[in-house]
PDB file of C-alpha atoms in Angstrom:
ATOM      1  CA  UNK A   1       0.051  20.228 -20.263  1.00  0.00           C
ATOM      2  CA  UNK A   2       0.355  23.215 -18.444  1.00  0.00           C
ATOM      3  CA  UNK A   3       0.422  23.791 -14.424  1.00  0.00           C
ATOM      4  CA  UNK A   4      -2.362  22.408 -12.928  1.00  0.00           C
ATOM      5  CA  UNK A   5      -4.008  24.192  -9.356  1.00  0.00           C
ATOM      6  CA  UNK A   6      -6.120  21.921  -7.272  1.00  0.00           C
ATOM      7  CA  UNK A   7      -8.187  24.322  -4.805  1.00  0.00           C
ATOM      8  CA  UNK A   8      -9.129  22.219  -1.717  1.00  0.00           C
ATOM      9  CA  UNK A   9      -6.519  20.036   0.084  1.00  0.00           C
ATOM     10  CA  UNK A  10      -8.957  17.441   1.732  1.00  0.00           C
ATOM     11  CA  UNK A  11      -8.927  13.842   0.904  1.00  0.00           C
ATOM     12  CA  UNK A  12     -10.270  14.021  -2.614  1.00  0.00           C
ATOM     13  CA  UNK A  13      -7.796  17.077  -2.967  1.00  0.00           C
ATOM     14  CA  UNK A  14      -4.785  15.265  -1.843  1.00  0.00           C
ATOM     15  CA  UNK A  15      -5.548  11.992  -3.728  1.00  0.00           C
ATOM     16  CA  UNK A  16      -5.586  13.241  -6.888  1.00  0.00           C
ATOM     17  CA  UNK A  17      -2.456  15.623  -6.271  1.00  0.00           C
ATOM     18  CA  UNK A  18      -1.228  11.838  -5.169  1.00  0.00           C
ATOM     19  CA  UNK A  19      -2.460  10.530  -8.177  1.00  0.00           C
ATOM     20  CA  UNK A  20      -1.037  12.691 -10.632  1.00  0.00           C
ATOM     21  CA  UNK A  21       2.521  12.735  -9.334  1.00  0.00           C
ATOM     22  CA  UNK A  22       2.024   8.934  -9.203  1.00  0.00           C
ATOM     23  CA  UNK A  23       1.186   9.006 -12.986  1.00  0.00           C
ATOM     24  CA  UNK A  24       3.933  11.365 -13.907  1.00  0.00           C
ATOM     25  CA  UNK A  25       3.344  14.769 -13.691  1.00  0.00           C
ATOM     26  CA  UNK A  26       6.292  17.173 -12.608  1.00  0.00           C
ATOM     27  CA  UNK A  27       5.826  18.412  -9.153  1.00  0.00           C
ATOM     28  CA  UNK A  28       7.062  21.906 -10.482  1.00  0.00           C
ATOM     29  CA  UNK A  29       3.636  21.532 -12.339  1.00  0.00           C
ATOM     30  CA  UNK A  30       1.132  21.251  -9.666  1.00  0.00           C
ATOM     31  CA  UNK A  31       0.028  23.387  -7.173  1.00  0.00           C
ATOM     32  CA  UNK A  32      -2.335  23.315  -4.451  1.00  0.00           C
ATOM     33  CA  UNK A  33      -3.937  25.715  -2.221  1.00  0.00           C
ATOM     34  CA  UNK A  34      -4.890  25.201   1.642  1.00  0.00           C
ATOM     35  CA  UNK A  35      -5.485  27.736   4.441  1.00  0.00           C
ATOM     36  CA  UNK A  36      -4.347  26.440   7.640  1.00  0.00           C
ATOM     37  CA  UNK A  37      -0.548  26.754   7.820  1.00  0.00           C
ATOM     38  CA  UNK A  38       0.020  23.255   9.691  1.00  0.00           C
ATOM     39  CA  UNK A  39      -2.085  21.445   6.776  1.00  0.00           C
ATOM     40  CA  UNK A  40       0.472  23.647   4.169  1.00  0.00           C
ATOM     41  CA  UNK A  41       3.309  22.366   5.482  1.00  0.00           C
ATOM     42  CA  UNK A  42       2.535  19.238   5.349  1.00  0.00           C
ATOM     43  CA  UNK A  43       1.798  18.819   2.101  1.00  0.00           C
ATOM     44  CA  UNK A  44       4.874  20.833   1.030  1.00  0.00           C
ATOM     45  CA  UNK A  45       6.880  17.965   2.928  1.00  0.00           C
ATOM     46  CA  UNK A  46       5.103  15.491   1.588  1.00  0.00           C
ATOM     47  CA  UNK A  47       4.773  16.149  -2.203  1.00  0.00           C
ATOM     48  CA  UNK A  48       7.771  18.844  -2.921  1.00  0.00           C
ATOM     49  CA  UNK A  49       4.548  20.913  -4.630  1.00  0.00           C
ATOM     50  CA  UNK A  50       4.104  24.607  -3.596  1.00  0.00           C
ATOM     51  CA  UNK A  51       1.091  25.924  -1.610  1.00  0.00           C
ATOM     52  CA  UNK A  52      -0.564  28.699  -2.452  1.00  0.00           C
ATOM     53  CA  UNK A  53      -3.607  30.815  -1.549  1.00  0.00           C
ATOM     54  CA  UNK A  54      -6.182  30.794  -4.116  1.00  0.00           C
ATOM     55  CA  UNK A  55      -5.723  33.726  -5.822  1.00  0.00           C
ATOM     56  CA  UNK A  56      -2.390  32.771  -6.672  1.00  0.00           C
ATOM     57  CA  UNK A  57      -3.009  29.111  -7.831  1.00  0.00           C
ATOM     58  CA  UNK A  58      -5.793  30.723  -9.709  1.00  0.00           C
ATOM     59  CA  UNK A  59      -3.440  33.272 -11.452  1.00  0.00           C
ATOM     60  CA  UNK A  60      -0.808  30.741 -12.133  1.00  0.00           C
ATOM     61  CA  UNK A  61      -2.675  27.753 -13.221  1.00  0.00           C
ATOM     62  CA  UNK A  62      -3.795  26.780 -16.648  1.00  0.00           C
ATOM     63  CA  UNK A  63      -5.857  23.672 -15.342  1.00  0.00           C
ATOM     64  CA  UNK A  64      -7.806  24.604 -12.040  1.00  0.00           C
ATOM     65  CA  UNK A  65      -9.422  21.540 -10.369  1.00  0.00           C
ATOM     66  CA  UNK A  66     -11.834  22.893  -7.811  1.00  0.00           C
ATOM     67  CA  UNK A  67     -11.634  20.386  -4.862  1.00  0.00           C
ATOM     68  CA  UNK A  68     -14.058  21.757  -2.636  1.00  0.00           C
ATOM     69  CA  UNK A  69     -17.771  21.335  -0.615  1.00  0.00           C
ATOM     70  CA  UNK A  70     -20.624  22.329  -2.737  1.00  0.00           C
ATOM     71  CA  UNK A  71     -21.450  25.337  -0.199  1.00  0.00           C
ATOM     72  CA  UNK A  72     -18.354  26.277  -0.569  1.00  0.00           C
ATOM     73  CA  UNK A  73     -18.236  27.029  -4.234  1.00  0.00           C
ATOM     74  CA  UNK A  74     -19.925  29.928  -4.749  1.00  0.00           C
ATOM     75  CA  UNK A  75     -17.401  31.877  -2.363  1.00  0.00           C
ATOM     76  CA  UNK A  76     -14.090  30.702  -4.062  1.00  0.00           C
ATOM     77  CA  UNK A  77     -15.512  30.840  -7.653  1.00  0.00           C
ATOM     78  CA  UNK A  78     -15.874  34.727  -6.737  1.00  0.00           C
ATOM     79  CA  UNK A  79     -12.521  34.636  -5.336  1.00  0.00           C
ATOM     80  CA  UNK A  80     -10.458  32.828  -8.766  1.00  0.00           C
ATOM     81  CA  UNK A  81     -12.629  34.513 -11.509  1.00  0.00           C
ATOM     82  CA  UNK A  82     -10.535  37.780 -11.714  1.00  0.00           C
ATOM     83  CA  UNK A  83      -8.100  35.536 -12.637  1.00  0.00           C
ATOM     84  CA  UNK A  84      -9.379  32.872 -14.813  1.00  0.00           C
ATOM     85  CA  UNK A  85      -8.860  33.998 -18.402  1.00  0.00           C
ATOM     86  CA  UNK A  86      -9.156  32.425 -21.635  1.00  0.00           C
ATOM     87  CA  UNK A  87      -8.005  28.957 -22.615  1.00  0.00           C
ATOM     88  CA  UNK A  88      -7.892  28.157 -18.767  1.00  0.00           C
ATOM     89  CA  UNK A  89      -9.891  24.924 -17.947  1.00  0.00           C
ATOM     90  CA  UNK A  90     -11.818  25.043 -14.710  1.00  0.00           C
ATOM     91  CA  UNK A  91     -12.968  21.194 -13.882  1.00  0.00           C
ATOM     92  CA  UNK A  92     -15.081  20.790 -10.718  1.00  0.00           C
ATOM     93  CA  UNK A  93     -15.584  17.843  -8.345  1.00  0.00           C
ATOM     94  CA  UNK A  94     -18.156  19.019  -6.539  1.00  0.00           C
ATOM     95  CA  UNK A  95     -21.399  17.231  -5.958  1.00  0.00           C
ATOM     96  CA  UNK A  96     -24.610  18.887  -7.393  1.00  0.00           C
ATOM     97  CA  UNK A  97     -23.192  22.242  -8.897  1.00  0.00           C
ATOM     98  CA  UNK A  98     -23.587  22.403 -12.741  1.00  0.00           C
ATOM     99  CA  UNK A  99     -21.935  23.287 -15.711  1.00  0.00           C
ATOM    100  CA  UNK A 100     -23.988  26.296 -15.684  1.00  0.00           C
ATOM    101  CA  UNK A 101     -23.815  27.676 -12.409  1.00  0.00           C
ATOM    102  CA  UNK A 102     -19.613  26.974 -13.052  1.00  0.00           C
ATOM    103  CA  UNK A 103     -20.315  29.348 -16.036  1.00  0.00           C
ATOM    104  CA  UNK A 104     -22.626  32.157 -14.509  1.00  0.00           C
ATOM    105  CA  UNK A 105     -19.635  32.511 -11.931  1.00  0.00           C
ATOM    106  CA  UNK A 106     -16.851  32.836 -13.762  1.00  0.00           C
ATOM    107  CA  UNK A 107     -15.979  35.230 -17.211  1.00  0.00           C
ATOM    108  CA  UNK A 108     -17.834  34.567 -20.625  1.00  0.00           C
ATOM    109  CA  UNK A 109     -16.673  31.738 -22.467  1.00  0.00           C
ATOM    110  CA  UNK A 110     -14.711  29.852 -19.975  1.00  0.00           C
ATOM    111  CA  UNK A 111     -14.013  26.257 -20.323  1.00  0.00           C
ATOM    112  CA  UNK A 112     -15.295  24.246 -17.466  1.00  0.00           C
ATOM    113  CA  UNK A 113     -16.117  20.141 -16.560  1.00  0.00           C
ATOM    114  CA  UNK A 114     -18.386  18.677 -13.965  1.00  0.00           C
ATOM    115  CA  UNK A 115     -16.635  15.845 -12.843  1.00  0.00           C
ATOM    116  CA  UNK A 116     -18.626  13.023  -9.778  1.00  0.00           C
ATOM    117  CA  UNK A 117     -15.343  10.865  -8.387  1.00  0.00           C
ATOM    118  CA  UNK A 118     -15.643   8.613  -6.000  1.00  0.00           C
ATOM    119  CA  UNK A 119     -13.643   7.525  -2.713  1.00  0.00           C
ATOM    120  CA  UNK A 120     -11.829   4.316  -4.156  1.00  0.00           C
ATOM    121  CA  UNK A 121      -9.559   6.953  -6.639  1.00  0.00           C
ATOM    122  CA  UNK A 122      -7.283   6.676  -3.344  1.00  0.00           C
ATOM    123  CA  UNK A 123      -6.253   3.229  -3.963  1.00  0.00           C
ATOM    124  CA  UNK A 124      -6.570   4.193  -8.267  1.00  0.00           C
ATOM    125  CA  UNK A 125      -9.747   1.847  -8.393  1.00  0.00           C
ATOM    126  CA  UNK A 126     -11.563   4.966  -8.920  1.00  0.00           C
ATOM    127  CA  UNK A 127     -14.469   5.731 -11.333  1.00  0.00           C
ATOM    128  CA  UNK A 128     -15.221   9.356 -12.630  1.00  0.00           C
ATOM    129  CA  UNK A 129     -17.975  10.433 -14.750  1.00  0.00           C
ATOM    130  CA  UNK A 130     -17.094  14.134 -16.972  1.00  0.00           C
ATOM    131  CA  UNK A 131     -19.575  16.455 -18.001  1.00  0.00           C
ATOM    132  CA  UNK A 132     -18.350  19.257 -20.565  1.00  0.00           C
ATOM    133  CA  UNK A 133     -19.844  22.450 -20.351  1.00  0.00           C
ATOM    134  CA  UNK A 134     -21.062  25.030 -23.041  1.00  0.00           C
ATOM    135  CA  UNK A 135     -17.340  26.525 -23.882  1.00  0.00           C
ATOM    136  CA  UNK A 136     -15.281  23.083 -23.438  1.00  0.00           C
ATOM    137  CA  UNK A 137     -13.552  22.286 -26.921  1.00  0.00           C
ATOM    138  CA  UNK A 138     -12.236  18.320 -27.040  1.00  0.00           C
ATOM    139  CA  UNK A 139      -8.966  19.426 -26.085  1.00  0.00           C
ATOM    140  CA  UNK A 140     -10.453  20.819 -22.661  1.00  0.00           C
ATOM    141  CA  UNK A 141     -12.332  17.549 -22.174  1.00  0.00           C
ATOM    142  CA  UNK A 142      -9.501  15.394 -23.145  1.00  0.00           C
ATOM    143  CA  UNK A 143      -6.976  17.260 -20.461  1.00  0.00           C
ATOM    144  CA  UNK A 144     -10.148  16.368 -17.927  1.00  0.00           C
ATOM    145  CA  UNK A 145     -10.138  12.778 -18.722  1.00  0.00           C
ATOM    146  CA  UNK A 146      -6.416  12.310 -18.176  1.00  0.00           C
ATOM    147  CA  UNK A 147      -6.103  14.179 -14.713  1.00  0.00           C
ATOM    148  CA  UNK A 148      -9.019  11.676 -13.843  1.00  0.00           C
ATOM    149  CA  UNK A 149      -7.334   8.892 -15.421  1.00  0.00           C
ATOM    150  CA  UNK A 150      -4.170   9.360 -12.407  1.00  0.00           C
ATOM    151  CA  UNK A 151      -6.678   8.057  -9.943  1.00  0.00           C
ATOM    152  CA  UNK A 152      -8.680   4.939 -11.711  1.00  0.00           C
ATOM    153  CA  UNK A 153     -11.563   4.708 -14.432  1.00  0.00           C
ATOM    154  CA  UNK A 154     -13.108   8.025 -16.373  1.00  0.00           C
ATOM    155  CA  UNK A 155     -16.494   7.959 -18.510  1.00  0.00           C
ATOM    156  CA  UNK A 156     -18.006  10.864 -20.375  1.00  0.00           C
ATOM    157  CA  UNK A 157     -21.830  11.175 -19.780  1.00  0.00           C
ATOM    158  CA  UNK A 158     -24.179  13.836 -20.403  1.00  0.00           C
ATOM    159  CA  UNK A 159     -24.442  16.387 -17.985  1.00  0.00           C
ATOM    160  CA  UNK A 160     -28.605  15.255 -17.496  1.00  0.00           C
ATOM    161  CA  UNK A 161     -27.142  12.061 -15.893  1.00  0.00           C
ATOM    162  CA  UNK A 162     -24.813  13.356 -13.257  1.00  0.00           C
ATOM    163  CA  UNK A 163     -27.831  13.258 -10.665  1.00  0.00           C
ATOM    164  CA  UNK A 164     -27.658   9.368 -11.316  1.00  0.00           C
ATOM    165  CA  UNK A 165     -24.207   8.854 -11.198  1.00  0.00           C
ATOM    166  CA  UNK A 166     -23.949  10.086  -8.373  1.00  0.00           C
ATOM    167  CA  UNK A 167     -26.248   7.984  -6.655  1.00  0.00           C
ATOM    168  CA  UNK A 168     -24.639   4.986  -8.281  1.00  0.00           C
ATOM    169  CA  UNK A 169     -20.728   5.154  -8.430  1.00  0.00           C
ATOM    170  CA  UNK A 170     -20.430   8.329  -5.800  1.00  0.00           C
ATOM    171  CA  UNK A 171     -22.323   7.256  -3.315  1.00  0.00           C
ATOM    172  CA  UNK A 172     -21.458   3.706  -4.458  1.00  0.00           C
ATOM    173  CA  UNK A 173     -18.823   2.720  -2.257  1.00  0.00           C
ATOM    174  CA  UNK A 174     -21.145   3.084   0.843  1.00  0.00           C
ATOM    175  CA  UNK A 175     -23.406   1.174  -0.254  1.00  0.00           C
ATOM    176  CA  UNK A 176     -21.124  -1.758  -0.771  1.00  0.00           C
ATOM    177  CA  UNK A 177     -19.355  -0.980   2.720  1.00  0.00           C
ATOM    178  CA  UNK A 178     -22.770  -1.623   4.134  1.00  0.00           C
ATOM    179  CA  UNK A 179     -23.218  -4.887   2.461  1.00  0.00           C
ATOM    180  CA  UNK A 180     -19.960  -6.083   3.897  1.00  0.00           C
ATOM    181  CA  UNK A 181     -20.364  -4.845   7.304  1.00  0.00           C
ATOM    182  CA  UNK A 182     -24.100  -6.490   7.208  1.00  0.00           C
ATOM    183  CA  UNK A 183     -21.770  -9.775   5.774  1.00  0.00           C
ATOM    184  CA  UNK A 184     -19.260  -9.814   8.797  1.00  0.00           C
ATOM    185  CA  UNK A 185     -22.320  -9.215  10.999  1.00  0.00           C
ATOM    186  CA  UNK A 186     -24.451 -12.831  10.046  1.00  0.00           C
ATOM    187  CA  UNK A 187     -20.027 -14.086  10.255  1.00  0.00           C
ATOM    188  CA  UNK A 188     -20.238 -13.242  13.936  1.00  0.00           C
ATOM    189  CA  UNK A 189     -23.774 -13.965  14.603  1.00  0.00           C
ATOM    190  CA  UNK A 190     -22.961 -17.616  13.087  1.00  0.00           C
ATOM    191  CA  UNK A 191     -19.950 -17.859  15.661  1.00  0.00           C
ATOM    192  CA  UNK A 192     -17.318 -16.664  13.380  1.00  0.00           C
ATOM    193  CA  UNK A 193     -14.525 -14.767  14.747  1.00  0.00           C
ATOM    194  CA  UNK A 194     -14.809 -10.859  13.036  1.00  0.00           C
ATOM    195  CA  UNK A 195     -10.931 -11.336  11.532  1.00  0.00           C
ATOM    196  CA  UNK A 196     -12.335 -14.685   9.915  1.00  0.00           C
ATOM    197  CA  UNK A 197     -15.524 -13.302   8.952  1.00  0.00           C
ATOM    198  CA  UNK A 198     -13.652  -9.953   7.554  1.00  0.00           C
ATOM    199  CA  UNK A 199     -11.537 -11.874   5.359  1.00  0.00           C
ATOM    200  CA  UNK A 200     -14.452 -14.147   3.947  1.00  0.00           C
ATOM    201  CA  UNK A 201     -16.338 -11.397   3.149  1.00  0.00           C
ATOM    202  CA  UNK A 202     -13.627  -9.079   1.476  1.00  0.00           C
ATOM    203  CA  UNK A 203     -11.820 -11.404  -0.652  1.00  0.00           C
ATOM    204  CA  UNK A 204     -15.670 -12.664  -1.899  1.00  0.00           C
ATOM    205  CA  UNK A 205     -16.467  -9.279  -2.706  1.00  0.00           C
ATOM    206  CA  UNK A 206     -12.929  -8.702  -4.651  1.00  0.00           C
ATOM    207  CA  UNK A 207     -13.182 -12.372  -6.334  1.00  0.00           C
ATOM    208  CA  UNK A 208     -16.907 -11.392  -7.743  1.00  0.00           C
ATOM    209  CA  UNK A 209     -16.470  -8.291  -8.597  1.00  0.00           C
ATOM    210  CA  UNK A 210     -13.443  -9.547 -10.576  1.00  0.00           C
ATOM    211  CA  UNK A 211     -15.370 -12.381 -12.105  1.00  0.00           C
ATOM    212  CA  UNK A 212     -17.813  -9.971 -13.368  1.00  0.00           C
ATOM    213  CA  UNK A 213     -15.382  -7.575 -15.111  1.00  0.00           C
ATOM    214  CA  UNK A 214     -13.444 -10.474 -16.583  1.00  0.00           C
ATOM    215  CA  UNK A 215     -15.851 -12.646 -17.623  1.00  0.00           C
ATOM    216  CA  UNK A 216     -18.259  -9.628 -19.143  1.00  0.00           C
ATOM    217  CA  UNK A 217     -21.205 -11.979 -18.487  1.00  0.00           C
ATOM    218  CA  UNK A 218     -23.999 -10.533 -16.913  1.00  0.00           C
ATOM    219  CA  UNK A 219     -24.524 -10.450 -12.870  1.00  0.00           C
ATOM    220  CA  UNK A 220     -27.348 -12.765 -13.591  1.00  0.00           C
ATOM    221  CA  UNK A 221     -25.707 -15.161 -15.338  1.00  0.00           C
ATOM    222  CA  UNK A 222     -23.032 -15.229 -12.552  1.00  0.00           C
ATOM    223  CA  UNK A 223     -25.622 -15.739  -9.851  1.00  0.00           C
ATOM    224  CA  UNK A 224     -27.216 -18.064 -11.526  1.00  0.00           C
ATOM    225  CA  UNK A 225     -23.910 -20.555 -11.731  1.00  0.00           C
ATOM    226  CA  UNK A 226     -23.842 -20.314  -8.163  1.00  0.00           C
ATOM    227  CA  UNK A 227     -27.568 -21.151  -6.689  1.00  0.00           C
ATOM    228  CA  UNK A 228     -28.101 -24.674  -7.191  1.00  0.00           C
ATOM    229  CA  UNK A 229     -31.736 -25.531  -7.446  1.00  0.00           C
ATOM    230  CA  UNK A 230     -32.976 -26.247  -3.613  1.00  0.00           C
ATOM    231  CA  UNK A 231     -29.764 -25.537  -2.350  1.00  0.00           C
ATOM    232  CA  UNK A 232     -28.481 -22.722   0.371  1.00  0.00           C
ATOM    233  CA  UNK A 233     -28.437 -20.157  -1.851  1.00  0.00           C
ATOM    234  CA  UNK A 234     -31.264 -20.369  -3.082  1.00  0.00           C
ATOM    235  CA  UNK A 235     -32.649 -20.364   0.846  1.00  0.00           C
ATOM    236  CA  UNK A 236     -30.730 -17.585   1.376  1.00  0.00           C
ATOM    237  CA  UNK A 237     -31.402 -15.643  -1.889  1.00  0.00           C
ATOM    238  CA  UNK A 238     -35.193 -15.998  -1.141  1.00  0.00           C
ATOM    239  CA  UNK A 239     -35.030 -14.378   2.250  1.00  0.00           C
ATOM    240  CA  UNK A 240     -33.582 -11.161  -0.075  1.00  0.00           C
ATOM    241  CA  UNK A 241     -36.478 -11.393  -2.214  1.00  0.00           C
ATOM    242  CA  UNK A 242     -38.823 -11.474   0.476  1.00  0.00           C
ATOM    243  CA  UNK A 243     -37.133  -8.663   2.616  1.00  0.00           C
ATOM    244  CA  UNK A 244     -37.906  -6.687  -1.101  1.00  0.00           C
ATOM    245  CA  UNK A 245     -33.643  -5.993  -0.786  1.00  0.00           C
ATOM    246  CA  UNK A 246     -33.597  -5.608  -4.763  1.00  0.00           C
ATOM    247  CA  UNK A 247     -36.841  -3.130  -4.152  1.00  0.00           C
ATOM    248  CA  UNK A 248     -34.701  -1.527  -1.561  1.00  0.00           C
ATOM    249  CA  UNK A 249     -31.877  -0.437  -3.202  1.00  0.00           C
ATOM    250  CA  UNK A 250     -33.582   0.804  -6.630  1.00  0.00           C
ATOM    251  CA  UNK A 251     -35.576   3.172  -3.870  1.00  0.00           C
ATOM    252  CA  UNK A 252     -32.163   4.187  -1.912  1.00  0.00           C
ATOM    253  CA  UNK A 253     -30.697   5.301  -5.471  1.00  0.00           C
ATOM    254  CA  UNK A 254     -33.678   7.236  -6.512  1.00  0.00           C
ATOM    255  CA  UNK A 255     -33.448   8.731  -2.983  1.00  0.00           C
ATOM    256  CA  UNK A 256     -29.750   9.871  -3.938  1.00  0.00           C
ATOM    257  CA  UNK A 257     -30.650  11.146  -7.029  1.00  0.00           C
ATOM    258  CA  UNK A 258     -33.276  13.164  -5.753  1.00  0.00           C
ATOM    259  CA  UNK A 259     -30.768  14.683  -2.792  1.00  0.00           C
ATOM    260  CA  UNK A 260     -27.822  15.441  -5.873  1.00  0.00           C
ATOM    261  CA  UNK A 261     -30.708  17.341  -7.728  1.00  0.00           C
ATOM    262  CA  UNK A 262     -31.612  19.160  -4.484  1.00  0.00           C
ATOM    263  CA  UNK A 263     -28.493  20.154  -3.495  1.00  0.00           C
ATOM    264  CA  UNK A 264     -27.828  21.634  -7.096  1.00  0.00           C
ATOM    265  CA  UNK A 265     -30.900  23.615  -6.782  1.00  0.00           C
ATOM    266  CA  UNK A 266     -32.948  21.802  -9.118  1.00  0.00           C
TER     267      UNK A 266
END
């Protein structure tokens, strides 16, 4: 498999380096880079990987993972692509920045993937959607999947629907956080204590959104089996109809769509 370099040792940085030793993967095989000597350290305690600067990892690695904010891509692709030759795999996990503008940075006929993660990958529930770009052969894509795979769920899509997955399963996990907080609010307004309320509303969340990937019936089906005809939730579903929540988040997604396609320029 090669040594694998992931440039950017913030939390999506760290959980996949977490990930992969988790799944297997030597620690003589990874490497990461990170600036601030306390942060280095750290990690070198922590893993047993080295810590390079990115011109190193770069120069080293056959697999770079590029772990880092979209504004701050442009800056280390210049930095790495001296050093990124052929048969290297560059995957990114940046939000909004293409396959293309991957390639226009770095030599001809490099291999790269777009990759949109999300935040539950630190507790392996994660769910990744890959792009391949222009010069990725199946092997490339198939190395992709399997550093993904270390932190939860992987799906190939094509590039054109990136914008959307992001505003579904990247930006995802807020949305349900919000839900639940709004949940442990109407707990406490009702005269629930919050630890009471807390625990209602998580392990309801976790028991239906197991129900719905064991069963593989559809959400409606499931909602159905549970609002009995004149009953309280049926009230309660109602009120959501009326406040237009189904409206509401169909608009939110589009909205977060529309920000991934701005932020990649488009």
């Amino acid at each position: 498999m090669g040594t694998v370099a992931i440039f950017g040792a913030g939390v999506m940085g760290e959980t996949l380096l977490s990930g992969l030793l988790r799944a297997g993967r030597p620690a003589d095989a990874l490497v990461i880079t990170e600036r601030r000597a306390d942060r280095a350290a750290e990690l070198h305690e922590k893993y047993g990987v080295r810590v390079l600067d990115n011109a190193e990892a770069a120069a080293l690695a056959d697999t770079l993972v590029l772990v880092v904010k979209p504004q701050d891509m442009g800056g280390l692709l210049t930095e790495i692509a001296p050093h990124v030759v052929e048969g290297n795999l560059v995957v990114s996990l940046a939000a909004g920045i293409t396959t293309q503008y991957l390639e226009s940075h770095l030599p001809e006929g490099r291999a790269v993937v777009r990759v949109m993660p999300n935040t539950p990958a630190l507790v392996d529930q994660g769910m990744a959607a890959v792009s391949a770009g222009a010069h990725c052969d199946p092997d490339h894509l198939r190395e992709a999947e399997e550093l993904l795979a270390a932190t939860g769920k992987v799906l190939e899509v094509p590039e054109k629907l990136q914008d959307a997955v992001t505003a579904i399963s990247g930006s995802g996990p807020a949305y349900i956080f919000y839900v639940v907080e709004a949940m442990i609010e109407a707990g406490v307004v009702l005269g629930m204590p919050r630890a009471t309320a807390t625990e209602l509303v998580v392990q309801t969340l976790y028991g239906a959104a197991t129900m719905i990937k064991e069963t593989g019936q559809h959400p409606t089906v499931l909602r159905e089996q549970v609002t009995s005809p004149g009953g309280t939730t049926a009230a309660a579903l109602r009120e959501l109809d009326d406040h237009k929540v189904r409206a509401a988040f169909i608009t939110a997604m589009e909205a977060a769509a529309t920000r991934s396609r701005e932020l990649a320029g488009g």
